[in-house]
Amino acid sequence: MPSHLHADHSAAQPPQRGVLDALITQTRRLRGGIDAVRRDTASAYEEAEADPRTRWQRALCDLAVHHLDDLNGHLGQLREGSPDASPDAPAPLGEAPGDGHGAPSAAPPFPPGAYGAVPVAAYAPGGSASLVARVGSAEWNLLTDEVSWSDELYAIFGRTRADGPLSLDELPSWVLEEDQPALAAAVTDCLVDGRPIDQEFRAVRPDGAVRTLHMVGEPVLDDDGGTASMWAVLRDVSELRRSERAVRESRDSLRREEHIARTEHRLAVELQETVLPPWRGSLRFPHSGAGTTGSLDLASHYLPSATSALIGGDWYDAMELPDGATLLSAGDLTGHGVAATSGMAMLLGAVRGMAVAGVGPGPLMGHLNQLLDSASQPALGSAVCCRYDPHARSLTWAQAGHPAPLLFRGGEGRVLRPPEGVLLGVTSGASYGEHTETLLPGDVLVLHTDGLAPRSGRLEADEDEPQTGADRLLSLAPRFASARTAQECVRAVVEAFGDKEREDDACVLVARVSP
C-alpha cells in the first residue's frame, strides 16, 4: 500500500456511482429480509430462550445484521469518494437519514490517507452505533512527536480533545495485559521493519468498558527510507465479535444438545427392542396345544409416530404361564425417550413376574398402580391385562384407564365393556375390577394403545366426525372375518393405519382363537 505522503500517486477514482447505488440498494433489501426473519423469531426467542436451536438462529441473524450494516457503510464511503461528510450519504441500514442515529454531522475530515472517506457520527458504546461511528484514524509523527486523532477515535477510547490523543508509548497502558505483547510486536515491526499493521486488541475505556479494536496501518517513509510517521485506522469491532462469539457458543450448545438427543434416542430404541417380544409374525399359545381348538394364534406390530424421534412407552406382550394359560397385555407410559422406555421396561417386567406368580389381572393392576405411585420419578400409565384359559376359552381381564380390547365375531366387532379402573399412578390404593368373557373358535381379540388415531380430531374426507382408533379398528371387521391367521389381521391394521400421521407411537396385538 503506497504512503499517503507520496504526491506523485494520483488519487484512485471510485467506481461508477450507479453501480454502487445498486449494490447499496441490494444490501438494504438483504437487511430488510434479515429484519423480517428476526421479527418472525423474536417471540419464539423470548418464549423458548432455553432452546439451543432458537438461540443459534437468533445469534446468526444478529451477526448477519452486523455484517450488512458494515457493508452498507463501506459502500457508502466508496460511493462518496471524499472524506467530506455528504448530506445524501447512506444512513445505517434500517435507519432514515437525519433521524438522529446515523445522520452525518459536519466535522473535520480524517487525516489524509486514512483509508478514504469516513464521515463523523454519534458514537454509542454497546449500542447500535453506525459503522462510521465505529471507525477512527490516527497518525503518529516520529520526528515531531505530534499525534493526530480523528473525532471518532476520541469517542472510541472515551476521551475528549481536552484529554488529548495517546502517544504510542501511552497506548499499551490502555490495552488488556494479555493483548499488550502482540500489539507491541506489531508496532515495533511497523516502525523498525516497515511492515503494515493488521492487529486486533482489547482496550479499556475510562468508564471500565472493554472494546475490541482492529488496527490497520502503515509506516510513512521519509526521503532516506526511514520511518517518519505511522498512520492507522482503528475500527471498534466489539459488537461484531460479540455476535460471532454468540454464534459459536449457541452452535456448540446446539451440537451438544443434538448429540445428547441422538444418544438418548439410540438408547431408547435399543431398550425398546430389547424389552418388547422378539417374535415377529404368528405365534401360537399354548405351544403344547398348537393346532387344537381354543389355542391362540398371535401376531403384533409396533407403529412409530409421524416424528420418528419420539420413542414412547407403549408396549405389548404375550407369554405362556406355568398353568397353561396365556397372558396378553398392552400399555402406555407417559413421556418419550429413555425415561419412558425404561419405565415401560420396569412395568412390563413387573407384569410378567406377577403373572408368573399367579396374580390375577385385577390385583396385578393394583400392584402396578402402587409401583408407579411410589416411584422416585412419578409418572402416569395405562394398561390392559388379560388372562386366557384355553381349556374353558375364558378371558379374564382388567384395565387401568386403557382402551378396552375389541372382540370380532362373525364379521362384526364390539368394544368389551370395561371393568372399574383408573390410570396407573393417579391415586394411592385404587381398586381394579375384572370382567370375564367367553371366546368362541374363530374369534379375534385386538389389544391396542391409544396412539393409532390422531389426537387432534382431524377429519378424513369422507368422515362427518373424528374417529378414534377403536372406531377405525371396528371398521376392519369384514377383513378380520376373512382372515385365516392373526398375521393377516395385523397386515390389515398396518395397511389401514401405517401411513397415518400419528402424534404418538402405537402398538397392536391380535389374538385369534383357533377353530
Coordinates of C-alpha atoms in Angstrom, one line a residue:
M1 CA 0.0 0.0 0.0
P2 CA 1.6 3.3 -1.0
S3 CA 2.2 6.0 1.5
H4 CA -0.3 8.8 1.5
L5 CA 2.6 11.3 1.5
H6 CA 3.7 10.3 -2.0
A7 CA 2.2 13.1 -4.0
D8 CA 3.2 11.5 -7.3
H9 CA 0.5 8.9 -6.9
S10 CA -2.8 10.1 -8.3
A11 CA -5.9 9.6 -6.2
A12 CA -7.8 6.4 -7.0
Q13 CA -11.2 7.1 -8.6
P14 CA -14.3 5.4 -7.0
P15 CA -16.3 3.0 -9.1
Q16 CA -19.3 4.3 -11.1
R17 CA -21.9 5.8 -8.8
G18 CA -24.8 3.9 -10.4
V19 CA -23.1 0.5 -9.7
L20 CA -22.5 1.4 -6.1
D21 CA -26.1 2.7 -5.7
A22 CA -27.4 -0.6 -7.0
L23 CA -25.2 -2.5 -4.5
I24 CA -26.3 -0.3 -1.7
T25 CA -29.9 -1.0 -2.6
Q26 CA -29.3 -4.7 -2.7
T27 CA -27.7 -4.6 0.7
R28 CA -30.6 -2.7 2.2
R29 CA -33.0 -5.3 0.7
L30 CA -31.0 -8.1 2.3
R31 CA -31.1 -6.2 5.6
G32 CA -34.9 -5.9 5.3
G33 CA -35.1 -9.6 4.8
I34 CA -33.0 -10.3 7.8
D35 CA -35.1 -7.9 9.9
A36 CA -38.2 -9.8 8.8
V37 CA -36.6 -13.1 9.9
R38 CA -35.7 -11.5 13.2
R39 CA -39.2 -10.3 13.8
D40 CA -40.6 -13.8 13.0
T41 CA -38.3 -15.4 15.5
A42 CA -38.4 -12.7 18.2
S43 CA -41.4 -14.1 20.1
A44 CA -40.1 -17.7 19.8
Y45 CA -36.7 -16.5 21.1
E46 CA -38.3 -14.9 24.2
E47 CA -40.6 -17.8 24.9
A48 CA -38.0 -20.5 24.3
E49 CA -34.8 -18.9 25.3
A50 CA -33.5 -22.1 26.7
D51 CA -33.8 -23.8 23.3
P52 CA -30.3 -24.1 21.8
R53 CA -31.5 -24.0 18.2
T54 CA -33.5 -20.8 18.8
R55 CA -30.5 -19.1 20.4
W56 CA -28.3 -20.2 17.5
Q57 CA -30.8 -18.9 14.9
R58 CA -31.0 -15.5 16.7
A59 CA -27.2 -15.2 17.0
L60 CA -26.8 -15.9 13.3
C61 CA -29.4 -13.2 12.5
D62 CA -27.6 -10.7 14.7
L63 CA -24.2 -11.5 13.1
A64 CA -25.7 -11.1 9.6
V65 CA -27.1 -7.7 10.6
H66 CA -23.6 -6.5 11.8
H67 CA -22.0 -7.6 8.5
L68 CA -24.7 -6.0 6.4
D69 CA -24.5 -2.7 8.4
D70 CA -20.8 -2.6 7.9
L71 CA -21.1 -3.5 4.2
N72 CA -23.6 -0.7 3.7
G73 CA -21.2 1.8 5.4
H74 CA -18.3 0.7 3.3
L75 CA -20.2 1.0 0.1
G76 CA -21.4 4.5 1.1
Q77 CA -17.9 5.6 1.7
L78 CA -16.8 4.2 -1.6
R79 CA -19.6 6.0 -3.4
E80 CA -18.8 9.4 -2.0
G81 CA -15.1 9.1 -2.7
S82 CA -14.3 12.0 -0.5
P83 CA -13.5 12.4 3.3
D84 CA -16.1 15.2 3.5
A85 CA -19.5 14.4 5.0
S86 CA -22.2 14.2 2.4
P87 CA -25.8 15.1 3.1
D88 CA -27.0 12.2 1.0
A89 CA -24.6 9.6 2.4
P90 CA -26.3 6.4 3.2
A91 CA -27.7 6.0 6.7
P92 CA -27.1 2.8 8.6
L93 CA -29.3 0.0 7.4
G94 CA -32.7 0.2 9.0
E95 CA -32.4 3.9 9.8
A96 CA -33.5 7.0 7.9
P97 CA -31.0 9.9 7.2
G98 CA -31.4 12.7 9.7
D99 CA -33.1 10.6 12.4
G100 CA -30.5 11.4 14.9
H101 CA -29.0 8.0 14.9
G102 CA -26.9 7.7 11.8
A103 CA -27.1 11.1 10.1
P104 CA -23.6 12.5 9.4
S105 CA -22.6 15.7 11.1
A106 CA -20.2 18.4 10.0
A107 CA -16.7 17.7 11.3
P108 CA -13.1 17.9 10.2
P109 CA -12.2 15.1 7.8
F110 CA -9.9 12.3 8.7
P111 CA -6.2 12.8 8.3
P112 CA -5.0 12.3 4.7
G113 CA -4.7 8.7 3.6
A114 CA -6.8 7.2 6.4
Y115 CA -8.5 4.6 4.1
G116 CA -10.7 7.1 2.3
A117 CA -13.9 8.7 3.5
V118 CA -15.3 8.2 7.0
P119 CA -17.9 10.8 7.9
V120 CA -18.4 11.6 11.6
A121 CA -21.5 10.3 13.5
A122 CA -22.5 9.9 17.1
Y123 CA -20.8 7.0 18.9
A124 CA -22.9 4.8 21.3
P125 CA -20.7 2.3 23.1
G126 CA -22.5 -1.1 23.4
G127 CA -25.4 0.1 21.4
S128 CA -26.4 0.1 17.7
A129 CA -23.8 2.6 16.6
S130 CA -23.4 3.0 12.9
L131 CA -20.2 1.9 11.0
V132 CA -18.9 5.4 10.6
A133 CA -19.1 6.0 14.4
R134 CA -17.0 2.8 15.0
V135 CA -14.1 3.8 12.8
G136 CA -11.4 6.3 13.6
S137 CA -8.0 7.2 12.4
A138 CA -4.7 8.3 13.9
E139 CA -1.2 9.5 12.8
W140 CA 1.9 9.4 15.0
N141 CA 4.7 11.7 13.7
L142 CA 8.0 10.2 15.0
L143 CA 10.0 13.3 14.0
T144 CA 7.9 15.9 15.8
D145 CA 6.2 13.7 18.4
E146 CA 2.9 15.1 17.1
V147 CA -0.2 12.9 17.3
S148 CA -3.3 13.5 15.3
W149 CA -6.6 11.7 16.1
S150 CA -10.0 11.9 14.4
D151 CA -13.0 12.7 16.5
E152 CA -14.3 9.2 16.1
L153 CA -11.1 7.8 17.7
Y154 CA -11.6 10.0 20.7
A155 CA -15.1 8.7 21.0
I156 CA -14.0 5.0 20.7
F157 CA -11.4 5.4 23.5
G158 CA -13.9 7.5 25.6
R159 CA -11.6 10.6 25.6
T160 CA -12.1 14.2 24.7
R161 CA -9.9 16.6 22.7
A162 CA -9.1 18.3 26.0
D163 CA -7.7 14.9 27.2
G164 CA -5.5 14.8 24.1
P165 CA -4.6 11.8 22.0
L166 CA -2.5 8.8 23.2
S167 CA 1.1 8.5 22.1
L168 CA 2.5 5.2 21.0
D169 CA 4.2 4.9 24.4
E170 CA 0.9 5.5 26.2
L171 CA -1.3 3.3 24.1
P172 CA -0.3 -0.1 25.7
S173 CA -1.4 1.1 29.2
W174 CA -5.0 1.2 27.8
V175 CA -4.8 -2.3 26.4
L176 CA -5.5 -5.5 28.4
E177 CA -2.3 -7.0 29.7
E178 CA -2.7 -10.3 27.7
D179 CA -3.0 -8.3 24.4
Q180 CA -0.1 -5.9 25.1
P181 CA 2.8 -8.2 23.8
A182 CA 1.1 -8.8 20.4
L183 CA 0.3 -5.1 19.9
A184 CA 3.9 -4.0 20.9
A185 CA 5.3 -6.5 18.5
A186 CA 3.1 -5.3 15.6
V187 CA 4.0 -1.6 16.3
T188 CA 7.7 -2.5 16.5
D189 CA 7.6 -4.4 13.2
C190 CA 5.9 -1.4 11.6
L191 CA 8.4 1.2 12.9
V192 CA 11.6 -0.9 12.6
D193 CA 10.9 -3.2 9.6
G194 CA 8.3 -1.2 7.8
R195 CA 5.7 -3.9 7.9
P196 CA 2.0 -3.0 7.7
I197 CA -0.1 -3.4 10.9
D198 CA -3.1 -5.7 11.0
Q199 CA -3.7 -6.3 14.7
E200 CA -6.7 -6.8 17.0
F201 CA -6.6 -5.9 20.7
R202 CA -8.9 -5.0 23.6
A203 CA -8.8 -1.6 25.1
V204 CA -10.3 -0.5 28.4
R205 CA -12.1 2.8 28.4
P206 CA -12.2 5.2 31.4
D207 CA -15.7 4.0 32.2
G208 CA -14.5 0.5 32.5
A209 CA -16.0 -0.7 29.2
V210 CA -13.8 -3.1 27.2
R211 CA -13.8 -2.5 23.5
T212 CA -12.3 -4.8 20.9
L213 CA -10.4 -2.7 18.3
H214 CA -9.0 -3.8 14.9
M215 CA -6.0 -1.7 13.8
V216 CA -4.8 -1.5 10.2
G217 CA -2.0 0.9 9.2
E218 CA 1.4 1.5 7.6
P219 CA 4.7 3.3 8.2
V220 CA 5.3 6.5 6.3
L221 CA 8.9 6.8 5.0
D222 CA 11.0 9.9 4.5
D223 CA 13.2 10.6 1.5
D224 CA 16.0 8.5 3.1
G225 CA 13.8 5.5 3.5
G226 CA 13.5 5.9 7.3
T227 CA 10.2 5.8 9.1
A228 CA 8.9 9.3 9.6
S229 CA 5.4 8.5 10.9
M230 CA 2.9 5.8 11.3
W231 CA -0.8 6.1 10.5
A232 CA -3.6 3.7 11.3
V233 CA -7.3 3.2 11.0
L234 CA -8.9 1.7 14.1
R235 CA -12.3 0.0 14.0
D236 CA -14.4 -0.9 17.0
V237 CA -15.4 -4.5 16.3
S238 CA -16.8 -5.2 19.8
E239 CA -20.3 -5.9 18.7
L240 CA -19.2 -7.9 15.7
R241 CA -17.0 -10.1 17.9
R242 CA -19.8 -10.5 20.4
S243 CA -22.1 -11.7 17.7
E244 CA -19.5 -14.1 16.3
R245 CA -19.0 -15.4 19.9
A246 CA -22.7 -15.8 20.4
V247 CA -22.9 -17.8 17.2
R248 CA -20.1 -20.1 18.2
E249 CA -21.4 -20.6 21.7
S250 CA -25.0 -21.3 20.5
R251 CA -23.7 -23.5 17.7
D252 CA -21.7 -25.6 20.2
S253 CA -24.6 -25.7 22.6
L254 CA -26.9 -26.9 19.8
R255 CA -24.4 -29.6 18.8
R256 CA -24.2 -30.8 22.3
E257 CA -28.0 -30.9 22.6
E258 CA -28.3 -32.8 19.3
H259 CA -25.6 -35.3 20.3
I260 CA -27.4 -35.9 23.6
A261 CA -30.7 -36.2 21.8
R262 CA -29.2 -38.7 19.3
T263 CA -27.7 -40.7 22.1
E264 CA -30.9 -40.8 24.1
H265 CA -32.9 -41.8 21.0
R266 CA -30.5 -44.6 20.3
L267 CA -30.7 -45.9 23.9
A268 CA -34.5 -45.6 23.8
V269 CA -34.7 -47.6 20.6
E270 CA -32.3 -50.3 21.8
L271 CA -34.1 -50.6 25.2
Q272 CA -37.5 -50.8 23.4
E273 CA -36.2 -53.5 21.0
T274 CA -34.8 -55.4 24.0
V275 CA -37.9 -55.4 26.1
L276 CA -40.7 -55.9 23.5
P277 CA -41.3 -59.5 22.5
P278 CA -38.7 -60.6 19.9
W279 CA -41.1 -62.7 17.8
R280 CA -42.5 -61.4 14.6
G281 CA -45.2 -62.9 12.6
S282 CA -47.6 -65.5 14.1
L283 CA -47.1 -67.2 17.4
R284 CA -49.3 -69.9 18.9
F285 CA -50.1 -70.3 22.6
P286 CA -50.0 -72.7 24.3
H287 CA -47.3 -74.5 22.5
S288 CA -48.4 -77.8 23.7
G289 CA -51.8 -77.3 22.2
A290 CA -50.8 -76.0 18.8
G291 CA -53.5 -76.7 16.3
T292 CA -56.0 -77.6 18.9
T293 CA -59.4 -75.9 19.4
G294 CA -59.0 -72.9 21.8
S295 CA -55.4 -72.2 21.3
L296 CA -54.4 -68.7 20.3
D297 CA -52.7 -67.6 17.1
L298 CA -50.9 -64.3 17.9
A299 CA -49.4 -61.5 15.9
S300 CA -48.3 -58.0 16.8
H301 CA -46.9 -54.7 15.3
Y302 CA -45.4 -51.5 16.6
L303 CA -46.3 -48.3 14.6
P304 CA -44.0 -45.4 15.2
S305 CA -45.2 -41.8 15.4
A306 CA -45.0 -39.4 12.5
T307 CA -42.0 -37.9 14.3
S308 CA -39.8 -41.0 14.5
A309 CA -37.6 -39.3 17.1
L310 CA -40.4 -39.7 19.6
I311 CA -39.9 -43.1 21.2
G312 CA -42.7 -43.6 23.7
G313 CA -43.5 -46.0 26.5
D314 CA -46.0 -48.2 24.5
W315 CA -45.8 -51.9 24.9
Y316 CA -47.5 -55.2 24.1
D317 CA -46.7 -58.6 25.4
A318 CA -47.9 -62.3 25.3
M319 CA -46.5 -65.1 27.3
E320 CA -47.4 -68.6 28.3
L321 CA -48.0 -69.1 32.1
P322 CA -46.9 -72.1 34.1
D323 CA -50.5 -73.4 34.4
G324 CA -51.0 -73.4 30.6
A325 CA -52.9 -70.1 30.5
T326 CA -51.8 -67.2 28.2
L327 CA -51.1 -63.6 29.4
L328 CA -51.9 -60.8 27.0
S329 CA -51.1 -57.3 27.9
A330 CA -50.6 -53.8 26.4
G331 CA -49.9 -50.4 28.0
D332 CA -48.6 -46.9 27.6
L333 CA -46.4 -44.9 29.9
T334 CA -46.5 -41.1 29.6
G335 CA -43.5 -39.3 28.1
H336 CA -40.9 -40.1 25.5
G337 CA -37.3 -41.1 25.3
V338 CA -35.1 -43.1 27.7
A339 CA -37.3 -42.2 30.7
A340 CA -40.4 -43.6 29.1
T341 CA -38.8 -46.7 27.7
S342 CA -37.0 -47.5 31.0
G343 CA -40.3 -47.0 32.9
M344 CA -42.1 -49.2 30.4
A345 CA -39.4 -51.9 30.9
M346 CA -40.0 -51.8 34.6
L347 CA -43.8 -52.1 34.3
L348 CA -43.6 -54.9 31.8
G349 CA -41.1 -56.8 34.0
A350 CA -43.5 -56.4 36.9
V351 CA -46.4 -57.6 34.8
R352 CA -44.6 -60.7 33.8
G353 CA -43.3 -61.5 37.2
M354 CA -46.6 -61.1 39.0
A355 CA -48.5 -63.1 36.3
V356 CA -46.0 -66.0 36.6
A357 CA -46.5 -65.9 40.4
G358 CA -50.2 -66.4 39.8
V359 CA -51.5 -62.8 40.5
G360 CA -54.8 -62.2 38.6
P361 CA -55.4 -59.3 36.3
G362 CA -57.3 -57.1 38.8
P363 CA -54.9 -57.4 41.7
L364 CA -52.0 -57.1 39.3
M365 CA -53.2 -53.7 38.2
G366 CA -53.4 -52.6 41.8
H367 CA -49.7 -53.6 42.3
L368 CA -48.7 -51.7 39.2
N369 CA -50.5 -48.6 40.5
Q370 CA -48.6 -48.9 43.8
L371 CA -45.4 -49.3 41.9
L372 CA -45.8 -46.1 39.9
D373 CA -47.2 -44.2 42.8
S374 CA -44.1 -44.9 44.9
A375 CA -41.6 -44.4 42.1
S376 CA -38.8 -41.8 42.6
Q377 CA -39.9 -40.2 39.3
P378 CA -43.7 -40.3 39.3
A379 CA -45.4 -41.0 36.0
L380 CA -48.8 -41.9 34.7
G381 CA -49.6 -45.0 32.7
S382 CA -52.4 -47.0 31.3
A383 CA -52.6 -50.8 30.8
V384 CA -54.8 -53.7 30.0
C385 CA -54.1 -57.2 31.2
C386 CA -55.9 -60.4 30.0
R387 CA -55.6 -64.0 31.3
Y388 CA -56.8 -66.5 28.8
D389 CA -57.7 -70.1 29.7
P390 CA -57.5 -72.2 26.5
H391 CA -59.4 -75.1 28.0
A392 CA -62.5 -73.1 29.0
R393 CA -61.8 -70.4 26.3
S394 CA -62.4 -67.8 29.0
L395 CA -60.8 -64.4 29.0
T396 CA -60.4 -62.6 32.4
W397 CA -59.2 -59.1 32.1
A398 CA -58.7 -55.8 33.9
Q399 CA -57.8 -52.3 32.7
A400 CA -56.3 -49.1 34.1
G401 CA -57.5 -46.2 32.1
H402 CA -56.6 -48.0 28.9
P403 CA -58.7 -48.6 25.7
A404 CA -60.7 -51.8 26.2
P405 CA -60.0 -54.9 24.0
L406 CA -62.0 -55.3 20.8
L407 CA -63.8 -58.6 20.1
F408 CA -64.6 -59.5 16.5
R409 CA -67.0 -62.3 15.8
G410 CA -69.0 -63.3 12.7
G411 CA -67.9 -60.2 10.7
E412 CA -68.8 -57.7 13.4
G413 CA -66.8 -56.1 16.1
R414 CA -67.5 -54.6 19.5
V415 CA -65.7 -52.9 22.4
L416 CA -65.7 -55.1 25.5
R417 CA -67.4 -53.4 28.5
P418 CA -64.5 -52.2 30.7
P419 CA -64.4 -53.0 34.5
E420 CA -63.6 -50.4 37.0
G421 CA -60.1 -49.0 36.8
V422 CA -58.3 -45.6 36.8
L423 CA -54.9 -44.6 35.3
L424 CA -51.9 -46.0 37.0
G425 CA -50.2 -43.6 39.3
V426 CA -53.1 -41.2 39.7
T427 CA -54.1 -42.2 43.3
S428 CA -52.9 -44.5 46.0
G429 CA -54.9 -47.6 47.0
A430 CA -57.1 -47.7 43.8
S431 CA -59.0 -50.9 43.2
Y432 CA -59.4 -52.6 39.8
G433 CA -62.2 -54.8 38.8
E434 CA -62.3 -57.8 36.5
H435 CA -64.6 -59.0 33.7
T436 CA -64.7 -62.4 32.1
E437 CA -65.6 -63.1 28.5
T438 CA -66.1 -66.5 26.9
L439 CA -64.5 -66.7 23.5
L440 CA -65.5 -68.8 20.6
P441 CA -63.5 -70.6 17.9
G442 CA -62.6 -68.0 15.1
D443 CA -63.0 -65.0 17.4
V444 CA -60.4 -62.3 17.0
L445 CA -59.3 -60.2 20.0
V446 CA -57.4 -57.0 19.5
L447 CA -55.4 -55.1 22.1
H448 CA -54.1 -51.7 21.2
T449 CA -52.7 -48.4 22.6
D450 CA -54.4 -45.1 22.0
G451 CA -51.8 -43.7 19.5
L452 CA -53.4 -45.3 16.5
A453 CA -55.6 -42.3 15.6
P454 CA -54.5 -38.6 15.6
R455 CA -55.5 -37.0 18.9
S456 CA -56.2 -33.6 17.2
G457 CA -59.5 -34.9 15.9
R458 CA -58.8 -34.3 12.3
L459 CA -61.4 -35.5 9.8
E460 CA -60.9 -37.6 6.8
A461 CA -62.6 -36.5 3.5
D462 CA -65.5 -39.0 3.9
E463 CA -66.0 -38.6 7.7
D464 CA -68.6 -36.4 9.4
E465 CA -66.9 -36.6 12.8
P466 CA -63.5 -37.6 14.2
Q467 CA -62.9 -41.3 14.6
T468 CA -60.9 -42.9 17.4
G469 CA -58.5 -45.8 17.0
A470 CA -61.2 -48.2 18.2
D471 CA -63.7 -46.8 15.6
R472 CA -61.3 -47.4 12.8
L473 CA -60.3 -50.9 14.0
L474 CA -64.0 -51.9 14.2
S475 CA -64.4 -50.9 10.6
L476 CA -62.0 -53.7 9.7
A477 CA -64.4 -56.4 10.9
P478 CA -65.1 -57.7 7.4
R479 CA -61.4 -58.1 6.7
F480 CA -60.8 -59.9 10.0
A481 CA -63.7 -62.2 9.3
S482 CA -62.0 -63.3 6.0
A483 CA -58.5 -63.6 7.6
R484 CA -57.2 -67.0 8.2
T485 CA -54.4 -66.0 10.6
A486 CA -53.6 -63.4 13.2
Q487 CA -50.8 -62.1 10.9
E488 CA -53.3 -61.4 8.1
C489 CA -55.3 -59.3 10.6
V490 CA -52.2 -57.4 11.6
R491 CA -51.5 -56.8 8.0
A492 CA -54.9 -55.2 7.6
V493 CA -54.3 -52.9 10.6
V494 CA -50.9 -51.8 9.2
E495 CA -52.5 -51.1 5.8
A496 CA -55.2 -49.0 7.5
F497 CA -53.0 -47.1 10.0
G498 CA -49.4 -47.4 8.7
D499 CA -49.5 -44.1 6.7
K500 CA -51.5 -42.1 9.3
E501 CA -49.8 -39.0 10.7
R502 CA -49.9 -40.2 14.3
E503 CA -48.8 -37.8 17.0
D504 CA -47.7 -40.7 19.2
D505 CA -46.4 -44.3 18.6
A506 CA -48.8 -47.2 19.0
C507 CA -48.9 -51.0 19.4
V508 CA -51.5 -53.5 18.3
L509 CA -51.7 -57.2 19.4
V510 CA -54.0 -59.6 17.7
A511 CA -55.1 -63.0 19.2
R512 CA -57.2 -65.3 17.0
V513 CA -58.9 -68.3 18.6
S514 CA -58.2 -71.4 16.6
P515 CA -61.4 -73.0 15.3

